Amino acid sequence: MSIIPTLPDYIFTERLGKGSYATVYKAYQKGNTRDVVAVKCVQKSSLTKSSVENLLTEISILKKIKHNHIVELKDFQWDDKCIYLILEYCSGGDLSHFIRSKKRLPEPLVQRFLQQLAKALQFLRSQNIAHMDLKPQNILLSSVSNPVLKLGDFGLAQYLNPDSEATSMRGSPLYMAPEILLKHLYDARVDLWSVGIILYECLFGEAPFSSSTFAELAEKIKSSNPIQLPYGAQVSEKCKDLILKLLQRDPNKRITFDEFFNHPFVDLEHMPTEETYSKGVELIHKAVKSDVDGEYESAINFYSQALDYLVPHLFHEKDRSRRKEMRKKFIEYVSRAEELKKLSKMKIQSQKNDNTESISNSNPSFEELLQSKPELKKGIYLAAQADALVSSECYDDASEVYKVALELMISAVSGEPAGPRKDLLYTEVDKWMQKAEDLKSYISIRKQEKRLARLSSISETVSYDKSKEQIESTCLIQ
Ligand code: AMP
């Protein structure tokens, strides 16, 4: 049984776990703040040459890294017995325990975790670091109720030049890329394979090659059969596509890092963060402005871009009432965009019809019809007047005139016996009726201008409130 270590500045409590070369304890910092930390203790006596290398690599890497999705190394100390890494405490434990406790995780949550993992990997890549030992045990969670993923344990990480390749055996067999086991040269792309396995395990509860013996595992990894999802797996097409692209046995056929970061299931661009929320809000402001200026096409574009940024926040907002409020607001944006689509269609239509000469008028039999139907002639004349009123933005007047015009046209239809003439009449009346209907809905939409003004003021108040919302750190298990 290991003895709980001591450090002058910390009070050690329970043991959190044991890794390949260290034991991790929970501890409190002495003094006023009593900050909770995790202390990773490595007994010097247990250090082999490779453990020392592992540890020194971990220290040197972690010390330089500050990232929201990477466990922070706050400090490190040593005494004659141990080397102590003072780490940010992650009360949610590791992802492996989390998956076991839930059996499997819902896709939106998996997507959220994946985005966070991808962010960490993207950052590591920018620092020329490959992790090389990605597995759920090395992925920690900030808390159980509101878990934010933190990548830890860089014992096996190494600085990689873009074209450098390693030949030594690294990683954990279950998560290990086939090229490692097959003893070929391998590189940072092994991390992509491991991401695929982790993704698979999160969604289906166990890794694709889970086996009772190493020999069985080795056999499965060596096989050339393509990876398949469990029978009846219910995942989105995007998600399935990504897993299969990550779990390509041949690293040359595997998805590349850039493709991974840009894959629609990862979609880092729209990952719910403080920045994407602000981007969304900014786009709403632009949408409302274009809307007020009557620039419908650009307003529609801005609304839809804004929603791409804002909607993912909805799925990860933990506070019920805040979520309800957000949903309501987003629905308003969606329906406004829909209304604008209608308006824009109408605008185009009305431009087409600016020429008051009806296309039908050029039809000789229609001309005949007009001569024999004075009500129709008058009706069409009035309808054209209504069109002119629309162009002058006198919408209510136009609506009234359409009404009278249609009454006249309908009376012309009623006396007409069935036949091609009547069909022609119907077509004409139908056309004007459609226009009158469109105008009606346009008027009702215009009446919502007040609502729009309210919308505008709402969008201004949707500025990010860190303390209340914590969207970056919020993860909803639905
Ligand atoms: P490791 O040696 O990093 O693999 O850690 C072994 C186990 O200790 C992990 O699987 C976690 O359960 C736990 N652990 C490690 N680091 C932390 C931490 N910073 N906060 C909470 N638990 C941790």
Short mmCIF file of C-alpha atoms and ligand atoms in Angstrom, two decimals:
data_model
loop_
_atom_site.label_atom_id
_atom_site.label_comp_id
_atom_site.label_asym_id
_atom_site.label_seq_id
_atom_site.Cartn_x
_atom_site.Cartn_y
_atom_site.Cartn_z
CA MET A 1 0.00 0.00 0.00
CA SER A 2 1.43 3.35 -0.96
CA ILE A 3 1.92 5.99 1.70
CA ILE A 4 0.19 9.31 1.08
CA PRO A 5 2.94 11.80 0.30
CA THR A 6 3.38 15.16 2.00
CA LEU A 7 4.23 18.61 0.71
CA PRO A 8 4.63 21.66 2.97
CA ASP A 9 2.14 23.84 1.03
CA TYR A 10 -0.56 21.22 0.48
CA ILE A 11 -2.94 19.03 2.45
CA PHE A 12 -3.32 15.71 0.66
CA THR A 13 -6.69 13.94 0.70
CA GLU A 14 -7.83 10.95 -1.35
CA ARG A 15 -6.06 9.11 -4.12
CA LEU A 16 -7.62 9.96 -7.47
CA GLY A 17 -6.00 7.38 -9.64
CA LYS A 18 -2.89 5.61 -10.76
CA GLY A 19 -1.32 5.97 -14.16
CA SER A 20 1.52 4.22 -15.91
CA TYR A 21 4.24 5.92 -13.90
CA ALA A 22 2.52 8.03 -11.26
CA THR A 23 -0.13 8.15 -8.56
CA VAL A 24 -2.50 11.09 -8.47
CA TYR A 25 -3.90 12.62 -5.27
CA LYS A 26 -6.40 15.32 -4.53
CA ALA A 27 -4.93 18.10 -2.36
CA TYR A 28 -5.76 21.53 -0.94
CA GLN A 29 -3.41 24.43 -1.02
CA LYS A 30 -2.74 25.69 2.50
CA GLY A 31 -3.66 29.32 3.17
CA ASN A 32 -6.74 31.39 2.58
CA THR A 33 -7.80 30.24 -0.84
CA ARG A 34 -7.59 26.51 -0.16
CA ASP A 35 -7.48 25.88 -3.90
CA VAL A 36 -8.11 22.27 -4.84
CA VAL A 37 -5.44 20.69 -7.02
CA ALA A 38 -4.46 17.27 -8.27
CA VAL A 39 -0.92 16.27 -7.38
CA LYS A 40 0.71 13.70 -9.59
CA CYS A 41 3.44 12.03 -7.56
CA VAL A 42 6.21 10.07 -9.12
CA GLN A 43 8.44 8.13 -6.73
CA LYS A 44 11.99 8.69 -7.77
CA SER A 45 12.87 5.15 -6.77
CA SER A 46 10.38 3.79 -9.29
CA LEU A 47 11.79 5.80 -12.10
CA THR A 48 13.39 3.94 -14.90
CA LYS A 49 15.23 5.83 -17.57
CA SER A 50 12.17 5.93 -19.85
CA SER A 51 9.91 7.12 -16.98
CA VAL A 52 12.29 10.00 -16.33
CA GLU A 53 12.13 10.89 -19.99
CA ASN A 54 8.35 10.63 -19.97
CA LEU A 55 8.07 12.83 -16.95
CA LEU A 56 10.50 15.44 -18.11
CA THR A 57 8.70 15.59 -21.44
CA GLU A 58 5.41 16.03 -19.64
CA ILE A 59 6.75 18.80 -17.44
CA SER A 60 8.41 20.68 -20.24
CA ILE A 61 5.37 20.45 -22.46
CA LEU A 62 2.72 21.18 -19.89
CA LYS A 63 4.60 24.12 -18.42
CA LYS A 64 4.43 25.97 -21.72
CA ILE A 65 0.84 25.16 -22.45
CA LYS A 66 -2.16 27.21 -21.44
CA HIS A 67 -5.30 26.04 -23.13
CA ASN A 68 -8.89 25.71 -22.06
CA HIS A 69 -9.00 22.05 -23.06
CA ILE A 70 -5.63 20.97 -21.73
CA VAL A 71 -5.03 20.21 -18.03
CA GLU A 72 -3.03 23.07 -16.59
CA LEU A 73 0.27 22.37 -14.88
CA LYS A 74 0.26 24.94 -12.11
CA ASP A 75 3.61 24.15 -10.58
CA PHE A 76 6.03 21.37 -9.91
CA GLN A 77 8.15 20.45 -6.91
CA TRP A 78 10.37 17.65 -5.78
CA ASP A 79 11.90 16.22 -2.61
CA ASP A 80 14.24 13.35 -2.03
CA LYS A 81 11.48 10.78 -2.66
CA CYS A 82 9.18 12.17 -5.33
CA ILE A 83 8.61 14.60 -8.15
CA TYR A 84 5.24 16.33 -7.78
CA LEU A 85 3.23 17.84 -10.60
CA ILE A 86 0.65 20.28 -9.25
CA LEU A 87 -2.18 20.09 -11.73
CA GLU A 88 -5.53 21.73 -12.25
CA TYR A 89 -8.06 19.51 -10.46
CA CYS A 90 -10.70 17.93 -12.70
CA SER A 91 -13.54 16.80 -10.44
CA GLY A 92 -15.35 14.95 -13.24
CA GLY A 93 -12.66 12.25 -13.29
CA ASP A 94 -11.60 10.71 -16.56
CA LEU A 95 -13.67 10.07 -19.69
CA SER A 96 -13.31 6.33 -19.32
CA HIS A 97 -15.20 6.39 -15.98
CA PHE A 98 -17.71 8.84 -17.38
CA ILE A 99 -18.55 6.58 -20.35
CA ARG A 100 -18.85 3.57 -18.05
CA SER A 101 -21.18 5.41 -15.70
CA LYS A 102 -23.49 6.40 -18.57
CA LYS A 103 -22.97 3.24 -20.67
CA ARG A 104 -22.94 5.36 -23.83
CA LEU A 105 -23.16 9.07 -24.52
CA PRO A 106 -25.74 10.93 -26.61
CA GLU A 107 -24.50 12.21 -29.95
CA PRO A 108 -24.83 15.96 -29.18
CA LEU A 109 -22.69 15.51 -26.08
CA VAL A 110 -20.16 13.41 -27.99
CA GLN A 111 -20.01 16.11 -30.62
CA ARG A 112 -19.39 18.70 -27.94
CA PHE A 113 -16.57 16.61 -26.42
CA LEU A 114 -15.13 15.96 -29.84
CA GLN A 115 -15.03 19.67 -30.59
CA GLN A 116 -13.18 20.28 -27.35
CA LEU A 117 -10.73 17.48 -28.06
CA ALA A 118 -10.25 18.80 -31.59
CA LYS A 119 -9.52 22.27 -30.19
CA ALA A 120 -6.87 20.82 -27.90
CA LEU A 121 -5.32 18.83 -30.76
CA GLN A 122 -5.40 21.81 -33.07
CA PHE A 123 -3.54 23.80 -30.47
CA LEU A 124 -1.01 21.00 -29.92
CA ARG A 125 -0.44 20.79 -33.65
CA SER A 126 0.24 24.49 -33.77
CA GLN A 127 2.95 23.79 -31.18
CA ASN A 128 4.26 20.85 -33.21
CA ILE A 129 3.20 18.35 -30.58
CA ALA A 130 1.62 14.95 -31.15
CA HIS A 131 0.04 13.34 -28.12
CA MET A 132 0.58 9.70 -29.17
CA ASP A 133 -1.31 8.29 -26.21
CA LEU A 134 -4.87 9.46 -26.63
CA LYS A 135 -7.33 7.34 -24.69
CA PRO A 136 -10.36 8.03 -22.49
CA GLN A 137 -8.24 7.54 -19.33
CA ASN A 138 -6.07 10.48 -20.40
CA ILE A 139 -9.00 12.74 -21.01
CA LEU A 140 -10.29 14.44 -17.89
CA LEU A 141 -13.54 16.24 -17.21
CA SER A 142 -13.78 19.50 -15.31
CA SER A 143 -16.91 18.35 -13.46
CA VAL A 144 -19.65 15.72 -13.65
CA SER A 145 -22.66 18.02 -13.92
CA ASN A 146 -21.12 20.40 -16.37
CA PRO A 147 -18.22 18.57 -17.96
CA VAL A 148 -15.62 20.34 -20.03
CA LEU A 149 -13.02 18.12 -21.54
CA LYS A 150 -9.34 18.56 -20.63
CA LEU A 151 -6.59 16.66 -22.30
CA GLY A 152 -3.99 15.37 -19.87
CA ASP A 153 -1.00 13.09 -19.52
CA PHE A 154 1.61 14.08 -21.98
CA GLY A 155 4.02 11.45 -20.71
CA LEU A 156 4.34 10.05 -24.16
CA ALA A 157 3.94 13.24 -26.12
CA GLN A 158 6.84 14.42 -28.15
CA TYR A 159 7.83 17.39 -30.15
CA LEU A 160 7.45 16.49 -33.77
CA ASN A 161 8.78 18.19 -36.81
CA PRO A 162 6.08 18.04 -39.47
CA ASP A 163 7.92 15.25 -41.29
CA SER A 164 9.37 13.41 -38.32
CA GLU A 165 8.40 9.81 -37.72
CA ALA A 166 8.81 7.65 -34.67
CA THR A 167 9.68 4.01 -34.55
CA SER A 168 9.42 3.07 -30.87
CA MET A 169 6.32 1.42 -29.43
CA ARG A 170 4.00 3.99 -27.88
CA GLY A 171 0.39 4.29 -26.80
CA SER A 172 -2.28 1.98 -25.41
CA PRO A 173 -3.07 -1.16 -27.45
CA LEU A 174 -6.84 -0.68 -27.57
CA TYR A 175 -6.48 2.82 -28.94
CA MET A 176 -3.31 2.18 -30.89
CA ALA A 177 -3.26 2.81 -34.62
CA PRO A 178 -2.64 -0.31 -36.73
CA GLU A 179 0.58 1.11 -38.15
CA ILE A 180 2.11 1.12 -34.64
CA LEU A 181 1.26 -2.49 -34.01
CA LEU A 182 2.34 -3.52 -37.46
CA LYS A 183 5.69 -1.89 -36.62
CA HIS A 184 5.72 0.39 -39.59
CA LEU A 185 6.94 3.90 -39.30
CA TYR A 186 4.24 6.10 -37.90
CA ASP A 187 3.61 9.75 -37.18
CA ALA A 188 1.14 12.20 -35.65
CA ARG A 189 -1.69 10.64 -37.66
CA VAL A 190 -1.89 7.91 -35.01
CA ASP A 191 -3.72 10.51 -32.89
CA LEU A 192 -6.47 10.67 -35.51
CA TRP A 193 -6.97 6.93 -35.30
CA SER A 194 -7.21 7.17 -31.50
CA VAL A 195 -9.77 9.97 -31.80
CA GLY A 196 -11.83 7.63 -33.98
CA ILE A 197 -11.66 4.87 -31.35
CA ILE A 198 -12.58 7.30 -28.55
CA LEU A 199 -15.49 8.62 -30.61
CA TYR A 200 -16.66 5.06 -31.24
CA GLU A 201 -16.38 4.15 -27.54
CA CYS A 202 -18.29 7.26 -26.44
CA LEU A 203 -21.17 6.46 -28.80
CA PHE A 204 -21.35 2.69 -28.51
CA GLY A 205 -19.98 2.02 -25.05
CA GLU A 206 -16.92 0.04 -26.05
CA ALA A 207 -13.95 0.35 -28.36
CA PRO A 208 -14.28 -1.42 -31.73
CA PHE A 209 -11.44 -3.80 -30.98
CA SER A 210 -12.29 -4.51 -27.36
CA SER A 211 -10.98 -8.01 -26.66
CA SER A 212 -10.27 -10.24 -23.70
CA THR A 213 -6.64 -10.91 -24.64
CA PHE A 214 -3.89 -8.91 -26.26
CA ALA A 215 -3.52 -11.61 -28.92
CA GLU A 216 -7.18 -11.22 -29.88
CA LEU A 217 -6.77 -7.46 -29.96
CA ALA A 218 -3.64 -7.71 -32.07
CA GLU A 219 -5.47 -10.01 -34.47
CA LYS A 220 -8.34 -7.52 -34.85
CA ILE A 221 -5.96 -4.65 -35.43
CA LYS A 222 -3.90 -6.58 -37.96
CA SER A 223 -6.95 -7.68 -39.94
CA SER A 224 -7.58 -5.77 -43.14
CA ASN A 225 -11.36 -5.70 -42.69
CA PRO A 226 -12.75 -2.20 -42.75
CA ILE A 227 -14.15 -0.92 -39.47
CA GLN A 228 -17.92 -1.13 -39.26
CA LEU A 229 -20.32 0.51 -36.90
CA PRO A 230 -22.33 -1.81 -34.62
CA TYR A 231 -25.43 -3.25 -36.26
CA GLY A 232 -28.35 -0.80 -36.03
CA ALA A 233 -26.13 2.05 -34.77
CA GLN A 234 -28.20 5.19 -34.62
CA VAL A 235 -25.88 8.04 -35.45
CA SER A 236 -26.13 10.89 -37.89
CA GLU A 237 -24.61 10.51 -41.35
CA LYS A 238 -22.05 13.20 -40.56
CA CYS A 239 -20.94 11.39 -37.45
CA LYS A 240 -20.75 8.02 -39.19
CA ASP A 241 -18.78 9.54 -42.03
CA LEU A 242 -16.23 10.98 -39.62
CA ILE A 243 -15.75 7.75 -37.62
CA LEU A 244 -15.15 5.73 -40.76
CA LYS A 245 -12.72 8.32 -42.11
CA LEU A 246 -10.78 8.40 -38.84
CA LEU A 247 -10.70 4.61 -38.56
CA GLN A 248 -8.96 4.01 -41.85
CA ARG A 249 -6.28 1.41 -41.25
CA ASP A 250 -3.99 2.90 -43.86
CA PRO A 251 -2.77 6.28 -42.54
CA ASN A 252 -2.51 7.52 -46.11
CA LYS A 253 -6.23 6.92 -46.60
CA ARG A 254 -7.13 8.32 -43.17
CA ILE A 255 -8.67 11.77 -42.89
CA THR A 256 -5.96 14.45 -42.53
CA PHE A 257 -5.80 16.80 -39.55
CA ASP A 258 -7.08 19.73 -41.57
CA GLU A 259 -9.92 17.69 -42.98
CA PHE A 260 -10.71 16.52 -39.47
CA PHE A 261 -10.82 20.05 -38.03
CA ASN A 262 -13.07 21.11 -40.91
CA HIS A 263 -15.27 18.04 -40.96
CA PRO A 264 -18.98 19.00 -40.65
CA PHE A 265 -19.40 16.85 -37.53
CA VAL A 266 -16.49 18.61 -35.82
CA ASP A 267 -17.45 21.98 -37.28
CA LEU A 268 -15.05 23.98 -35.11
CA GLU A 269 -16.20 27.16 -36.83
CA HIS A 270 -19.57 26.91 -35.07
CA MET A 271 -18.45 25.32 -31.82
CA PRO A 272 -20.35 26.99 -28.95
CA THR A 273 -17.84 29.34 -27.38
CA GLU A 274 -17.90 32.88 -26.14
CA GLU A 275 -16.47 33.99 -29.50
CA THR A 276 -19.03 32.17 -31.63
CA TYR A 277 -21.84 33.54 -29.49
CA SER A 278 -20.55 37.07 -30.02
CA LYS A 279 -20.19 36.37 -33.74
CA GLY A 280 -23.80 35.20 -33.85
CA VAL A 281 -25.03 38.28 -32.01
CA GLU A 282 -22.99 40.54 -34.29
CA LEU A 283 -24.57 38.87 -37.33
CA ILE A 284 -28.05 39.38 -35.83
CA HIS A 285 -27.29 43.09 -35.55
CA LYS A 286 -26.30 43.13 -39.23
CA ALA A 287 -29.41 41.15 -40.17
CA VAL A 288 -31.69 43.57 -38.34
CA LYS A 289 -29.99 46.55 -39.93
CA SER A 290 -30.31 45.13 -43.45
CA ASP A 291 -33.89 44.19 -42.63
CA VAL A 292 -34.76 47.73 -41.56
CA ASP A 293 -33.01 49.10 -44.67
CA GLY A 294 -35.16 46.83 -46.84
CA GLU A 295 -32.14 44.84 -48.05
CA TYR A 296 -33.93 41.56 -47.77
CA GLU A 297 -31.43 39.29 -49.47
CA SER A 298 -28.55 40.28 -47.22
CA ALA A 299 -30.81 40.25 -44.16
CA ILE A 300 -31.77 36.65 -44.96
CA ASN A 301 -28.08 35.75 -45.34
CA PHE A 302 -27.13 37.39 -42.06
CA TYR A 303 -30.00 35.73 -40.18
CA SER A 304 -29.06 32.34 -41.48
CA GLN A 305 -25.33 32.79 -40.77
CA ALA A 306 -26.16 34.06 -37.29
CA LEU A 307 -28.33 31.04 -36.58
CA ASP A 308 -25.51 28.70 -37.62
CA TYR A 309 -23.45 30.24 -34.83
CA LEU A 310 -26.20 30.59 -32.25
CA VAL A 311 -28.20 27.37 -32.50
CA PRO A 312 -25.37 25.08 -31.24
CA HIS A 313 -25.45 27.13 -28.01
CA LEU A 314 -29.02 26.05 -27.50
CA PHE A 315 -28.06 22.38 -27.26
CA HIS A 316 -25.45 23.10 -24.66
CA GLU A 317 -27.23 25.61 -22.51
CA LYS A 318 -27.88 23.96 -19.19
CA ASP A 319 -30.16 26.53 -17.62
CA ARG A 320 -33.75 25.61 -18.56
CA SER A 321 -35.27 29.08 -18.58
CA ARG A 322 -32.31 30.58 -20.38
CA ARG A 323 -32.59 27.81 -22.96
CA LYS A 324 -36.29 28.48 -23.38
CA GLU A 325 -35.62 32.16 -23.85
CA MET A 326 -32.90 31.46 -26.41
CA ARG A 327 -35.12 29.04 -28.32
CA LYS A 328 -37.92 31.59 -28.47
CA LYS A 329 -35.58 34.22 -29.79
CA PHE A 330 -34.06 31.91 -32.40
CA ILE A 331 -37.53 30.93 -33.60
CA GLU A 332 -38.26 34.61 -34.07
CA TYR A 333 -35.12 34.98 -36.17
CA VAL A 334 -36.03 31.94 -38.23
CA SER A 335 -39.57 33.15 -38.90
CA ARG A 336 -38.34 36.61 -39.72
CA ALA A 337 -35.94 35.11 -42.25
CA GLU A 338 -38.83 33.10 -43.68
CA GLU A 339 -40.98 36.23 -43.92
CA LEU A 340 -38.15 38.01 -45.66
CA LYS A 341 -37.87 35.23 -48.20
CA LYS A 342 -41.55 35.80 -49.04
CA LEU A 343 -41.05 39.55 -49.19
CA SER A 344 -38.06 39.24 -51.40
CA LYS A 345 -40.00 36.96 -53.76
CA MET A 346 -42.78 39.54 -53.86
CA LYS A 347 -40.38 42.32 -54.58
CA ILE A 348 -38.99 40.46 -57.56
CA GLN A 349 -42.51 39.64 -58.73
CA SER A 350 -43.60 43.24 -58.46
CA GLN A 351 -40.53 44.38 -60.42
CA LYS A 352 -41.47 41.91 -63.13
CA ASN A 353 -44.97 43.27 -63.17
CA ASP A 354 -43.88 46.89 -63.24
CA ASN A 355 -44.89 46.94 -66.80
CA THR A 356 -48.62 47.24 -66.30
CA GLU A 357 -49.27 45.49 -69.54
CA SER A 358 -50.29 42.01 -68.58
CA ILE A 359 -48.52 39.30 -70.52
CA SER A 360 -51.94 37.84 -71.07
CA ASN A 361 -52.96 41.02 -72.91
CA SER A 362 -50.74 40.09 -75.80
CA ASN A 363 -52.73 36.94 -76.23
CA PRO A 364 -55.18 37.55 -79.11
CA SER A 365 -58.00 35.44 -77.66
CA PHE A 366 -57.54 37.27 -74.40
CA GLU A 367 -57.87 40.55 -76.29
CA GLU A 368 -61.16 39.22 -77.63
CA LEU A 369 -62.25 38.31 -74.15
CA LEU A 370 -61.43 41.79 -72.93
CA GLN A 371 -63.54 43.39 -75.65
CA SER A 372 -66.52 41.25 -74.77
CA LYS A 373 -66.16 41.63 -70.98
CA PRO A 374 -66.13 45.28 -69.88
CA GLU A 375 -66.10 44.24 -66.16
CA LEU A 376 -62.93 42.28 -66.83
CA LYS A 377 -61.36 45.17 -68.69
CA LYS A 378 -62.21 47.56 -65.85
CA GLY A 379 -61.05 45.04 -63.27
CA ILE A 380 -57.69 44.60 -64.95
CA TYR A 381 -57.31 48.33 -65.34
CA LEU A 382 -57.96 48.76 -61.60
CA ALA A 383 -55.62 45.91 -60.73
CA ALA A 384 -52.90 47.65 -62.70
CA GLN A 385 -53.64 50.79 -60.68
CA ALA A 386 -53.28 48.71 -57.54
CA ASP A 387 -49.90 47.54 -58.83
CA ALA A 388 -48.88 51.16 -59.27
CA LEU A 389 -49.99 51.86 -55.71
CA VAL A 390 -47.81 48.96 -54.51
CA SER A 391 -44.86 50.47 -56.35
CA SER A 392 -45.56 53.77 -54.54
CA GLU A 393 -45.70 51.80 -51.28
CA CYS A 394 -49.38 52.72 -50.70
CA TYR A 395 -50.08 49.20 -49.62
CA ASP A 396 -53.41 49.64 -47.81
CA ASP A 397 -54.88 51.62 -50.73
CA ALA A 398 -53.54 49.05 -53.17
CA SER A 399 -55.22 46.31 -51.20
CA GLU A 400 -58.57 48.10 -51.37
CA VAL A 401 -58.21 48.64 -55.11
CA TYR A 402 -57.30 44.98 -55.66
CA LYS A 403 -60.45 44.06 -53.78
CA VAL A 404 -62.69 46.10 -56.08
CA ALA A 405 -60.77 44.93 -59.15
CA LEU A 406 -61.23 41.32 -58.16
CA GLU A 407 -64.94 41.78 -57.52
CA LEU A 408 -65.28 43.06 -61.09
CA MET A 409 -63.22 40.24 -62.54
CA ILE A 410 -65.16 37.61 -60.61
CA SER A 411 -68.44 39.01 -61.88
CA ALA A 412 -67.03 38.63 -65.41
CA VAL A 413 -66.30 34.96 -64.74
CA SER A 414 -69.70 34.16 -63.31
CA GLY A 415 -71.58 34.89 -66.55
CA GLU A 416 -69.20 32.89 -68.69
CA PRO A 417 -70.15 29.36 -69.77
CA ALA A 418 -67.60 26.56 -69.19
CA GLY A 419 -64.99 26.28 -71.88
CA PRO A 420 -61.57 27.62 -72.90
CA ARG A 421 -62.70 31.26 -72.47
CA LYS A 422 -63.77 30.56 -68.90
CA ASP A 423 -60.46 28.76 -68.25
CA LEU A 424 -58.63 31.79 -69.54
CA LEU A 425 -60.68 34.02 -67.27
CA TYR A 426 -59.96 31.81 -64.28
CA THR A 427 -56.23 31.92 -64.97
CA GLU A 428 -56.29 35.69 -65.12
CA VAL A 429 -58.40 36.11 -61.96
CA ASP A 430 -56.24 33.57 -60.17
CA LYS A 431 -53.12 35.56 -60.98
CA TRP A 432 -54.55 38.77 -59.53
CA MET A 433 -55.97 36.96 -56.52
CA GLN A 434 -52.51 35.59 -55.79
CA LYS A 435 -51.09 39.10 -55.98
CA ALA A 436 -53.78 40.44 -53.67
CA GLU A 437 -53.08 37.60 -51.20
CA ASP A 438 -49.35 38.27 -51.31
CA LEU A 439 -50.00 41.91 -50.65
CA LYS A 440 -52.19 41.03 -47.69
CA SER A 441 -49.45 38.98 -46.09
CA TYR A 442 -46.97 41.71 -46.91
CA ILE A 443 -49.15 44.22 -45.08
CA SER A 444 -49.44 41.95 -42.08
CA ILE A 445 -45.67 41.53 -42.07
CA ARG A 446 -45.23 45.30 -42.27
CA LYS A 447 -47.40 45.55 -39.23
CA GLN A 448 -44.84 43.49 -37.45
CA GLU A 449 -42.29 46.24 -37.93
CA LYS A 450 -42.89 47.19 -34.34
CA ARG A 451 -42.09 43.66 -33.38
CA LEU A 452 -38.95 43.93 -35.43
CA ALA A 453 -37.93 47.03 -33.53
CA ARG A 454 -38.41 45.04 -30.34
CA LEU A 455 -36.34 42.26 -31.88
CA SER A 456 -33.62 44.72 -32.60
CA SER A 457 -33.54 45.85 -29.01
CA ILE A 458 -33.52 42.23 -27.83
CA SER A 459 -30.57 41.41 -30.04
CA GLU A 460 -28.69 44.27 -28.47
CA THR A 461 -29.25 42.90 -25.03
CA VAL A 462 -28.07 39.45 -25.99
CA SER A 463 -24.51 40.41 -25.20
CA TYR A 464 -22.63 37.66 -23.54
CA ASP A 465 -23.01 37.48 -19.80
CA LYS A 466 -20.13 35.37 -18.65
CA SER A 467 -21.14 34.79 -15.08
CA LYS A 468 -24.71 33.80 -15.88
CA GLU A 469 -24.33 31.75 -18.98
CA GLN A 470 -20.93 30.13 -19.02
CA ILE A 471 -21.70 28.81 -22.43
CA GLU A 472 -18.12 27.81 -23.03
CA SER A 473 -18.15 25.63 -19.96
CA THR A 474 -21.69 24.39 -20.28
CA CYS A 475 -22.54 20.96 -21.51
CA LEU A 476 -26.00 19.59 -21.40
CA ILE A 477 -26.68 15.92 -21.17
CA GLN A 478 -30.09 15.68 -22.73
P1 AMP B 1 -2.59 9.65 -15.19
O1 AMP B 1 -1.35 9.22 -14.48
O2 AMP B 1 -2.51 11.05 -15.68
O3 AMP B 1 -3.05 8.67 -16.23
O4 AMP B 1 -3.75 9.71 -14.06
C1 AMP B 1 -4.32 8.55 -13.52
C2 AMP B 1 -5.75 8.87 -13.08
O5 AMP B 1 -5.74 9.89 -12.08
C3 AMP B 1 -6.63 9.42 -14.19
O6 AMP B 1 -7.23 8.41 -14.96
C4 AMP B 1 -7.66 10.24 -13.41
O7 AMP B 1 -8.70 9.42 -12.95
C5 AMP B 1 -6.85 10.75 -12.23
N1 AMP B 1 -6.32 12.10 -12.50
C6 AMP B 1 -5.21 12.43 -13.16
N2 AMP B 1 -5.04 13.76 -13.25
C7 AMP B 1 -6.11 14.30 -12.63
C8 AMP B 1 -6.55 15.65 -12.40
N3 AMP B 1 -5.84 16.69 -12.85
N4 AMP B 1 -7.70 15.86 -11.75
C9 AMP B 1 -8.45 14.80 -11.34
N5 AMP B 1 -8.09 13.50 -11.51
C10 AMP B 1 -6.93 13.24 -12.15
#
